[in-house]
Amino acid sequence: MTLSIRNIIPIIKAQFVGVNEIAVIDSVSIDSRSLQNSESTLFFAIVGPNHDGHNYISNLISIGVSNFVVNHVPKEFENKANFLLVENTLEALQNFASAYRSNFDFPIIGVTGSNGKTIIKEWLNFLLSPDYNIIRSPKSYNSQVGVPLSVLGINEKHNLGIFEAGISTINEMENLQKIIQPTIGILSNIGSAHDEGFHDIGEKIKEKLKLFTSVEVLIMNKNKTIEAFLNPKINTFSWSSEDGKADVFVIAKEYSDQTELKITYHKLCFKITIPFNDQASIENAIQCLMVLLYFKYDQDTIQNRMQLLYPVEMRLKVKNGSNNTTLIDDSYSSDYQSLKIALDFLESQKQYKKKTLILSDIFQSGLVLEELYSKVSHLIVSNKINRVIAIGATISTFKNKFPNCIAFETTEKFIQNIDTISFENETILIKGARHFHFEEIVSLLEEKTHETVLEINLNAISHNLNYFKSKLSPKTKLMVMVKAFGYGNGGYEIAKLLSHHKVDYLGVAFADEGISLKNAGIDLPIMVLNPENTSFSAIIQHQLEPEIYSIKGLNAFLKIAEQKKLKHFPIHIKLDTGMHRLGFEEETIDELIAKLKDNKTVEVKSILSHLSASDDRMFVDFTLSQIKLFEKLSSKLISELQINPIRHILNTSGISNYSQAQFDMVRLGIGLYGVSNDEEEQKLLENVGTLKSIISQIRTIEEGESVGYSRRFMATKTTKVATIPIGYADGISRHWGNGVGYVTIKNKKAPILGSVCMDMLMVDISDIECKEGAEVTIFGDNPTVSFMAKQLGTIPYEIMTSISQRVKRVFYRE
């Protein structure tokens, strides 16, 4: 893409306010944090419910960005940059992408549905890439913003596009259709995802079908309900395993780890094998088969390629590496668009300043090699990568373009020499095309721990953060609690993500938690809510901000502050309005004022209190009385001390139930991690943590035999038992055993047999077809931590914070 501002103005119907109408742009951005922003970037200042891109124009100008699409021009920058003034910046981005798409005349496959979109897209890319130069959506860029950014990646060398479209409510798909302009449509399936955005299933179907208004063919599973809403003018190419009137009839015969598909199409009848036996994968594979048939591929090619389909890893994972390294695992894809995303993710999650990129040959860029690797070099330099390890015959020939580069022609040669390369105190992005088998590199560099992992979904954290942000007034600040190792999910990694989202404060319980975050490079203000007097010196040294909740504590802190000759050091005053845990009570306020008046050593940065029953509607009157008392006492402090502090009293449930008491800031805790006390609100949050393990061993016992300590389970019939390497030392309550709890294997419940042991537990898999090594879900979507807490007579907090540090945390982004 190379366009001048002059060309873009009429496309997006903008008014030009600037200094250089003939400036040239070659990339588009909506993320002010990306290191890829440059003088040739056109930045769209998108305005959403929780953010406003206009707020970052100053920072962008300071790093050289000079072209902006805005809905208002900040007066202080009128003569310092080029501004394209529009009514709605998101619509401008979409219109720009739509006009750009119209410049290209080759087949575009548009994929939508409730599930399977990304897998179908990636499999089609694999199946068709030997014959086409394909542009496709990176990862799951299928939203109102993601789709235009994906389409803007098209260049003149591409001859096939595959884009996915996702919607969550009505009146969204029409926008995406205009941008993608698909010539071939695929409808995956219609499930329950985003049901809350539609009145009924019919409304959802009608909205999905808007993507296909102008396609030459729609590929779909023949379905009478969908056909009832389908415009009869749309040509369909249907398949079915039940309806003989479909264009293609498929009979699936499942085996232990694969499925044979018998295909009947016109006069053709042939068989293919795919390496999956779950229903979702079978349906996704058939959708891909239909495209091959529509493109008139021969049977041999279809058979040979379909049997090579592979599990699609849709997530960027953050893992602990050995020798103080952090690994970002993106070891299954290597194309230019996804490299840009992975580098941004690296920047948002880097724990160490030193950054290493292990990169394979880049495929399907649509560019000549010299131009491609020049662009890759520019990306790497702009992202300040310290070292590149290039693997592949092609990329090795361009090693001189990369900083501090070592090159190997194959993964095998790199592995043979891995002991000669030092990896320590750095963040390593591992990104390679699938056939380079970079998962072997990840395995070698990964810290060795046992097979139980807690997977943390960073997308879900961002979703939940934005959900609660949407409840706040624009001026309300946000503190997020990352105490207790991020409620068991991991402290630094989540703090880094919150820093990326520019929250106002982080909250920890004790000084050592805050010191750990500061030492790891977190530069957000951090409040220590339960500081011990002995930690005050360390708090001052590491620029943490203590909560002060008693005269004794205040005196102790003032004494140290005076000794160190501090001036206006930030402190936070805690008031007790009814929790009766910590805080200044009403009768101590005058003494507090006397201590603080005219004191220049400290500055009251905020005044806070804590609601004790904001989640329980039985205690509305009591909560309102807490809020009233807080208003009274904090106002007295403000008036007497002549200060202007941040005031905050609302916790997670307070944000939802008492929005009128937002004051200047709120504190988000358990809600960030996907847990609510309200059943309706719970439906709007996304699960963050999924605790997984594997089956270590399977055995069959007969009637009368027992399982575990004290023979607490006695078999009344022949029973198949699986042993799983997780126990109470990992944080699983012993009360969860003896048939109370269960784990999930192959989407089926497996009840826990007998007592939970220190390092393992046993479950009944008599009705589950599975093998040793099969994945086991301890908690996540099923069972949820809320369900476990209810069964155990406790709260989700205890379940989450009990997970041992010896359980490896794996952070990922979809």
Short mmCIF file of N, CA and C in Angstrom, two decimals, residues 224-350:
data_model
loop_
_atom_site.label_atom_id
_atom_site.label_comp_id
_atom_site.label_asym_id
_atom_site.label_seq_id
_atom_site.Cartn_x
_atom_site.Cartn_y
_atom_site.Cartn_z
N LYS A 224 -32.77 -26.77 6.89
CA LYS A 224 -34.06 -26.16 6.53
C LYS A 224 -34.29 -24.84 7.25
N THR A 225 -33.84 -24.74 8.49
CA THR A 225 -34.03 -23.50 9.25
C THR A 225 -33.28 -22.35 8.59
N ILE A 226 -32.02 -22.60 8.21
CA ILE A 226 -31.23 -21.55 7.56
C ILE A 226 -31.80 -21.22 6.18
N GLU A 227 -32.21 -22.25 5.45
CA GLU A 227 -32.74 -22.03 4.11
C GLU A 227 -34.01 -21.18 4.12
N ALA A 228 -34.74 -21.24 5.23
CA ALA A 228 -35.96 -20.43 5.34
C ALA A 228 -35.66 -18.94 5.34
N PHE A 229 -34.45 -18.57 5.76
CA PHE A 229 -34.06 -17.16 5.81
C PHE A 229 -33.18 -16.76 4.63
N LEU A 230 -32.82 -17.71 3.80
CA LEU A 230 -31.87 -17.47 2.72
C LEU A 230 -32.56 -16.92 1.48
N ASN A 231 -31.99 -15.87 0.90
CA ASN A 231 -32.50 -15.31 -0.34
C ASN A 231 -32.40 -16.38 -1.43
N PRO A 232 -33.50 -16.74 -2.06
CA PRO A 232 -33.47 -17.82 -3.06
C PRO A 232 -32.59 -17.50 -4.26
N LYS A 233 -32.21 -16.25 -4.44
CA LYS A 233 -31.34 -15.89 -5.56
C LYS A 233 -29.88 -16.27 -5.30
N ILE A 234 -29.56 -16.58 -4.04
CA ILE A 234 -28.18 -16.94 -3.72
C ILE A 234 -27.95 -18.40 -4.10
N ASN A 235 -26.95 -18.64 -4.92
CA ASN A 235 -26.61 -19.99 -5.36
C ASN A 235 -25.88 -20.72 -4.23
N THR A 236 -26.37 -21.90 -3.85
CA THR A 236 -25.75 -22.65 -2.76
C THR A 236 -25.06 -23.90 -3.27
N PHE A 237 -24.04 -24.32 -2.56
CA PHE A 237 -23.35 -25.59 -2.81
C PHE A 237 -23.35 -26.28 -1.45
N SER A 238 -24.28 -27.20 -1.26
CA SER A 238 -24.56 -27.72 0.08
C SER A 238 -24.02 -29.14 0.27
N TRP A 239 -23.85 -29.47 1.55
CA TRP A 239 -23.45 -30.82 1.92
C TRP A 239 -24.30 -31.28 3.09
N SER A 240 -24.35 -32.57 3.29
CA SER A 240 -25.13 -33.12 4.40
C SER A 240 -24.71 -34.56 4.68
N SER A 241 -24.92 -34.96 5.89
CA SER A 241 -24.76 -36.37 6.27
C SER A 241 -26.12 -37.01 6.52
N GLU A 242 -27.20 -36.23 6.28
CA GLU A 242 -28.55 -36.74 6.56
C GLU A 242 -29.50 -36.52 5.39
N ASP A 243 -29.35 -35.41 4.69
CA ASP A 243 -30.29 -35.05 3.63
C ASP A 243 -29.71 -35.41 2.26
N GLY A 244 -30.31 -36.39 1.61
CA GLY A 244 -29.84 -36.85 0.32
C GLY A 244 -30.00 -35.84 -0.79
N LYS A 245 -30.75 -34.76 -0.57
CA LYS A 245 -30.93 -33.74 -1.59
C LYS A 245 -29.76 -32.74 -1.63
N ALA A 246 -28.84 -32.85 -0.70
CA ALA A 246 -27.67 -31.96 -0.71
C ALA A 246 -26.82 -32.24 -1.93
N ASP A 247 -26.05 -31.24 -2.36
CA ASP A 247 -25.16 -31.42 -3.51
C ASP A 247 -24.09 -32.48 -3.26
N VAL A 248 -23.63 -32.52 -2.03
CA VAL A 248 -22.60 -33.49 -1.65
C VAL A 248 -23.09 -34.24 -0.42
N PHE A 249 -23.07 -35.57 -0.49
CA PHE A 249 -23.51 -36.37 0.65
C PHE A 249 -22.28 -37.01 1.28
N VAL A 250 -22.17 -36.87 2.59
CA VAL A 250 -20.98 -37.33 3.31
C VAL A 250 -21.38 -38.31 4.40
N ILE A 251 -20.71 -39.45 4.44
CA ILE A 251 -20.88 -40.41 5.53
C ILE A 251 -19.55 -40.48 6.28
N ALA A 252 -19.60 -40.20 7.56
CA ALA A 252 -18.38 -40.20 8.38
C ALA A 252 -18.32 -41.47 9.21
N LYS A 253 -17.17 -42.14 9.17
CA LYS A 253 -16.94 -43.33 9.97
C LYS A 253 -15.73 -43.07 10.85
N GLU A 254 -15.98 -42.98 12.16
CA GLU A 254 -14.93 -42.58 13.08
C GLU A 254 -14.14 -43.78 13.59
N TYR A 255 -12.84 -43.58 13.69
CA TYR A 255 -11.94 -44.55 14.29
C TYR A 255 -11.31 -43.93 15.52
N SER A 256 -10.33 -44.58 16.12
CA SER A 256 -9.79 -44.10 17.40
C SER A 256 -9.20 -42.70 17.30
N ASP A 257 -8.44 -42.41 16.24
CA ASP A 257 -7.82 -41.09 16.14
C ASP A 257 -7.94 -40.48 14.75
N GLN A 258 -8.87 -41.00 13.94
CA GLN A 258 -9.09 -40.43 12.62
C GLN A 258 -10.51 -40.74 12.16
N THR A 259 -10.89 -40.13 11.04
CA THR A 259 -12.24 -40.32 10.51
C THR A 259 -12.15 -40.54 9.00
N GLU A 260 -12.89 -41.54 8.54
CA GLU A 260 -12.99 -41.78 7.10
C GLU A 260 -14.27 -41.13 6.59
N LEU A 261 -14.12 -40.29 5.55
CA LEU A 261 -15.27 -39.63 4.95
C LEU A 261 -15.55 -40.26 3.59
N LYS A 262 -16.76 -40.76 3.44
CA LYS A 262 -17.18 -41.30 2.13
C LYS A 262 -17.98 -40.20 1.43
N ILE A 263 -17.48 -39.77 0.27
CA ILE A 263 -18.02 -38.61 -0.44
C ILE A 263 -18.79 -39.07 -1.67
N THR A 264 -20.03 -38.61 -1.78
CA THR A 264 -20.82 -38.83 -3.00
C THR A 264 -21.16 -37.47 -3.59
N TYR A 265 -20.65 -37.25 -4.83
CA TYR A 265 -20.83 -35.95 -5.48
C TYR A 265 -21.07 -36.19 -6.97
N HIS A 266 -22.31 -35.92 -7.41
CA HIS A 266 -22.71 -36.27 -8.78
C HIS A 266 -22.44 -37.75 -9.00
N LYS A 267 -21.61 -38.06 -9.96
CA LYS A 267 -21.30 -39.46 -10.25
C LYS A 267 -20.05 -39.94 -9.55
N LEU A 268 -19.42 -39.04 -8.81
CA LEU A 268 -18.21 -39.40 -8.09
C LEU A 268 -18.54 -40.02 -6.74
N CYS A 269 -17.77 -41.01 -6.36
CA CYS A 269 -17.89 -41.60 -5.03
C CYS A 269 -16.48 -42.00 -4.61
N PHE A 270 -15.95 -41.34 -3.59
CA PHE A 270 -14.59 -41.65 -3.16
C PHE A 270 -14.47 -41.42 -1.65
N LYS A 271 -13.35 -41.87 -1.10
CA LYS A 271 -13.13 -41.78 0.33
C LYS A 271 -11.88 -40.95 0.62
N ILE A 272 -11.94 -40.23 1.74
CA ILE A 272 -10.75 -39.53 2.23
C ILE A 272 -10.65 -39.77 3.72
N THR A 273 -9.45 -39.57 4.26
CA THR A 273 -9.23 -39.74 5.70
C THR A 273 -8.72 -38.44 6.28
N ILE A 274 -9.27 -38.05 7.41
CA ILE A 274 -8.78 -36.87 8.13
C ILE A 274 -8.33 -37.29 9.52
N PRO A 275 -7.31 -36.65 10.06
CA PRO A 275 -6.72 -37.10 11.34
C PRO A 275 -7.45 -36.57 12.57
N PHE A 276 -8.78 -36.56 12.55
CA PHE A 276 -9.58 -36.09 13.68
C PHE A 276 -10.82 -36.97 13.81
N ASN A 277 -11.39 -37.01 15.00
CA ASN A 277 -12.65 -37.73 15.16
C ASN A 277 -13.68 -36.97 16.00
N ASP A 278 -13.38 -35.72 16.35
CA ASP A 278 -14.39 -34.92 17.04
C ASP A 278 -15.30 -34.26 16.02
N GLN A 279 -16.55 -34.05 16.39
CA GLN A 279 -17.56 -33.60 15.44
C GLN A 279 -17.25 -32.23 14.86
N ALA A 280 -16.74 -31.32 15.68
CA ALA A 280 -16.44 -29.98 15.19
C ALA A 280 -15.38 -30.02 14.09
N SER A 281 -14.31 -30.79 14.32
CA SER A 281 -13.25 -30.89 13.32
C SER A 281 -13.75 -31.55 12.04
N ILE A 282 -14.62 -32.54 12.18
CA ILE A 282 -15.18 -33.21 10.99
C ILE A 282 -15.96 -32.20 10.15
N GLU A 283 -16.81 -31.41 10.79
CA GLU A 283 -17.61 -30.43 10.05
C GLU A 283 -16.73 -29.37 9.40
N ASN A 284 -15.72 -28.90 10.13
CA ASN A 284 -14.82 -27.90 9.57
C ASN A 284 -14.06 -28.46 8.36
N ALA A 285 -13.64 -29.72 8.46
CA ALA A 285 -12.92 -30.35 7.35
C ALA A 285 -13.82 -30.50 6.13
N ILE A 286 -15.09 -30.83 6.35
CA ILE A 286 -16.02 -30.97 5.21
C ILE A 286 -16.22 -29.63 4.51
N GLN A 287 -16.30 -28.53 5.30
CA GLN A 287 -16.43 -27.22 4.67
C GLN A 287 -15.23 -26.94 3.75
N CYS A 288 -14.04 -27.32 4.19
CA CYS A 288 -12.84 -27.15 3.37
C CYS A 288 -12.89 -28.05 2.14
N LEU A 289 -13.34 -29.29 2.33
CA LEU A 289 -13.50 -30.22 1.21
C LEU A 289 -14.41 -29.63 0.14
N MET A 290 -15.46 -28.97 0.56
CA MET A 290 -16.42 -28.38 -0.38
C MET A 290 -15.74 -27.32 -1.26
N VAL A 291 -14.83 -26.55 -0.66
CA VAL A 291 -14.11 -25.55 -1.45
C VAL A 291 -13.24 -26.24 -2.50
N LEU A 292 -12.55 -27.30 -2.11
CA LEU A 292 -11.72 -28.04 -3.06
C LEU A 292 -12.57 -28.60 -4.20
N LEU A 293 -13.74 -29.11 -3.87
CA LEU A 293 -14.63 -29.62 -4.91
C LEU A 293 -15.11 -28.49 -5.83
N TYR A 294 -15.45 -27.36 -5.24
CA TYR A 294 -15.92 -26.22 -6.03
C TYR A 294 -14.81 -25.72 -6.95
N PHE A 295 -13.57 -25.79 -6.48
CA PHE A 295 -12.42 -25.38 -7.29
C PHE A 295 -11.98 -26.48 -8.25
N LYS A 296 -12.72 -27.58 -8.26
CA LYS A 296 -12.49 -28.68 -9.21
C LYS A 296 -11.14 -29.37 -9.03
N TYR A 297 -10.72 -29.54 -7.77
CA TYR A 297 -9.52 -30.32 -7.51
C TYR A 297 -9.82 -31.80 -7.76
N ASP A 298 -8.82 -32.55 -8.20
CA ASP A 298 -9.03 -33.98 -8.46
C ASP A 298 -8.99 -34.77 -7.16
N GLN A 299 -9.48 -36.01 -7.22
CA GLN A 299 -9.62 -36.84 -6.02
C GLN A 299 -8.28 -37.08 -5.34
N ASP A 300 -7.25 -37.37 -6.12
CA ASP A 300 -5.95 -37.68 -5.52
C ASP A 300 -5.42 -36.49 -4.72
N THR A 301 -5.53 -35.29 -5.30
CA THR A 301 -5.05 -34.10 -4.58
C THR A 301 -5.85 -33.89 -3.30
N ILE A 302 -7.18 -34.04 -3.40
CA ILE A 302 -8.02 -33.88 -2.20
C ILE A 302 -7.62 -34.89 -1.13
N GLN A 303 -7.47 -36.15 -1.52
CA GLN A 303 -7.11 -37.18 -0.55
C GLN A 303 -5.76 -36.91 0.09
N ASN A 304 -4.79 -36.55 -0.74
CA ASN A 304 -3.43 -36.35 -0.22
C ASN A 304 -3.35 -35.16 0.72
N ARG A 305 -4.05 -34.08 0.39
CA ARG A 305 -3.94 -32.87 1.22
C ARG A 305 -4.80 -32.95 2.48
N MET A 306 -6.01 -33.51 2.36
CA MET A 306 -6.91 -33.55 3.52
C MET A 306 -6.36 -34.41 4.65
N GLN A 307 -5.63 -35.46 4.31
CA GLN A 307 -5.10 -36.33 5.35
C GLN A 307 -3.97 -35.66 6.14
N LEU A 308 -3.49 -34.51 5.63
CA LEU A 308 -2.40 -33.79 6.29
C LEU A 308 -2.89 -32.63 7.15
N LEU A 309 -4.20 -32.47 7.29
CA LEU A 309 -4.72 -31.41 8.15
C LEU A 309 -4.18 -31.58 9.56
N TYR A 310 -4.09 -30.49 10.28
CA TYR A 310 -3.41 -30.50 11.57
C TYR A 310 -4.18 -29.64 12.57
N PRO A 311 -3.98 -29.87 13.88
CA PRO A 311 -4.62 -29.01 14.87
C PRO A 311 -4.13 -27.58 14.72
N VAL A 312 -5.05 -26.63 14.72
CA VAL A 312 -4.68 -25.23 14.56
C VAL A 312 -4.47 -24.60 15.93
N GLU A 313 -3.29 -24.06 16.14
CA GLU A 313 -3.00 -23.33 17.37
C GLU A 313 -3.32 -21.86 17.12
N MET A 314 -4.40 -21.39 17.72
CA MET A 314 -4.86 -20.02 17.47
C MET A 314 -4.37 -19.03 18.50
N ARG A 315 -3.43 -19.48 19.34
CA ARG A 315 -3.08 -18.62 20.46
C ARG A 315 -1.59 -18.31 20.49
N LEU A 316 -1.28 -17.10 20.85
CA LEU A 316 0.08 -16.72 21.20
C LEU A 316 0.26 -17.01 22.68
N LYS A 317 1.20 -17.87 23.03
CA LYS A 317 1.36 -18.29 24.42
C LYS A 317 2.61 -17.68 25.03
N VAL A 318 2.47 -17.27 26.28
CA VAL A 318 3.62 -16.78 27.04
C VAL A 318 4.00 -17.86 28.05
N LYS A 319 5.27 -18.29 27.99
CA LYS A 319 5.73 -19.37 28.86
C LYS A 319 7.02 -18.96 29.55
N ASN A 320 7.28 -19.59 30.68
CA ASN A 320 8.56 -19.37 31.35
C ASN A 320 9.63 -20.21 30.69
N GLY A 321 10.74 -19.56 30.32
CA GLY A 321 11.87 -20.28 29.78
C GLY A 321 12.93 -20.48 30.84
N SER A 322 13.90 -21.32 30.55
CA SER A 322 14.99 -21.53 31.49
C SER A 322 15.93 -20.32 31.46
N ASN A 323 16.78 -20.21 32.48
CA ASN A 323 17.77 -19.12 32.58
C ASN A 323 17.14 -17.73 32.54
N ASN A 324 16.06 -17.55 33.28
CA ASN A 324 15.41 -16.24 33.37
C ASN A 324 15.02 -15.70 32.00
N THR A 325 14.31 -16.49 31.25
CA THR A 325 13.80 -16.03 29.95
C THR A 325 12.28 -16.19 29.92
N THR A 326 11.66 -15.39 29.08
CA THR A 326 10.24 -15.53 28.80
C THR A 326 10.10 -15.90 27.33
N LEU A 327 9.31 -16.94 27.06
CA LEU A 327 9.10 -17.38 25.69
C LEU A 327 7.72 -16.95 25.22
N ILE A 328 7.64 -16.42 24.02
CA ILE A 328 6.35 -16.18 23.36
C ILE A 328 6.27 -17.18 22.21
N ASP A 329 5.37 -18.13 22.38
CA ASP A 329 5.27 -19.27 21.47
C ASP A 329 4.26 -18.98 20.36
N ASP A 330 4.77 -18.74 19.17
CA ASP A 330 3.93 -18.60 17.98
C ASP A 330 4.54 -19.49 16.89
N SER A 331 4.66 -20.77 17.25
CA SER A 331 5.51 -21.67 16.47
C SER A 331 4.78 -22.38 15.34
N TYR A 332 3.60 -21.88 14.94
CA TYR A 332 2.85 -22.58 13.90
C TYR A 332 2.46 -21.69 12.72
N SER A 333 2.97 -20.49 12.68
CA SER A 333 2.63 -19.64 11.52
C SER A 333 3.76 -18.68 11.25
N SER A 334 3.96 -18.36 9.97
CA SER A 334 4.99 -17.41 9.60
C SER A 334 4.59 -16.69 8.34
N ASP A 335 3.86 -15.60 8.51
CA ASP A 335 3.52 -14.73 7.40
C ASP A 335 3.66 -13.29 7.87
N TYR A 336 3.72 -12.37 6.95
CA TYR A 336 4.06 -10.99 7.26
C TYR A 336 3.04 -10.34 8.20
N GLN A 337 1.75 -10.54 7.94
CA GLN A 337 0.72 -9.90 8.75
C GLN A 337 0.76 -10.41 10.19
N SER A 338 0.89 -11.73 10.36
CA SER A 338 0.90 -12.26 11.73
C SER A 338 2.20 -11.91 12.45
N LEU A 339 3.29 -11.69 11.71
CA LEU A 339 4.53 -11.25 12.34
C LEU A 339 4.35 -9.87 12.98
N LYS A 340 3.64 -8.98 12.30
CA LYS A 340 3.38 -7.65 12.86
C LYS A 340 2.63 -7.76 14.18
N ILE A 341 1.62 -8.65 14.22
CA ILE A 341 0.83 -8.84 15.44
C ILE A 341 1.69 -9.43 16.56
N ALA A 342 2.50 -10.44 16.20
CA ALA A 342 3.33 -11.10 17.21
C ALA A 342 4.35 -10.13 17.81
N LEU A 343 4.90 -9.25 16.99
CA LEU A 343 5.87 -8.27 17.50
C LEU A 343 5.21 -7.27 18.44
N ASP A 344 3.98 -6.87 18.13
CA ASP A 344 3.24 -6.00 19.06
C ASP A 344 2.98 -6.72 20.37
N PHE A 345 2.64 -8.00 20.29
CA PHE A 345 2.38 -8.79 21.49
C PHE A 345 3.67 -8.94 22.31
N LEU A 346 4.77 -9.14 21.62
CA LEU A 346 6.06 -9.22 22.31
C LEU A 346 6.31 -7.95 23.12
N GLU A 347 6.04 -6.81 22.53
CA GLU A 347 6.28 -5.55 23.22
C GLU A 347 5.37 -5.41 24.43
N SER A 348 4.13 -5.89 24.31
CA SER A 348 3.17 -5.75 25.42
C SER A 348 3.46 -6.71 26.56
N GLN A 349 4.20 -7.81 26.28
CA GLN A 349 4.41 -8.83 27.30
C GLN A 349 5.87 -9.03 27.69
N LYS A 350 6.78 -8.25 27.11
CA LYS A 350 8.19 -8.49 27.40
C LYS A 350 8.49 -8.25 28.88
#
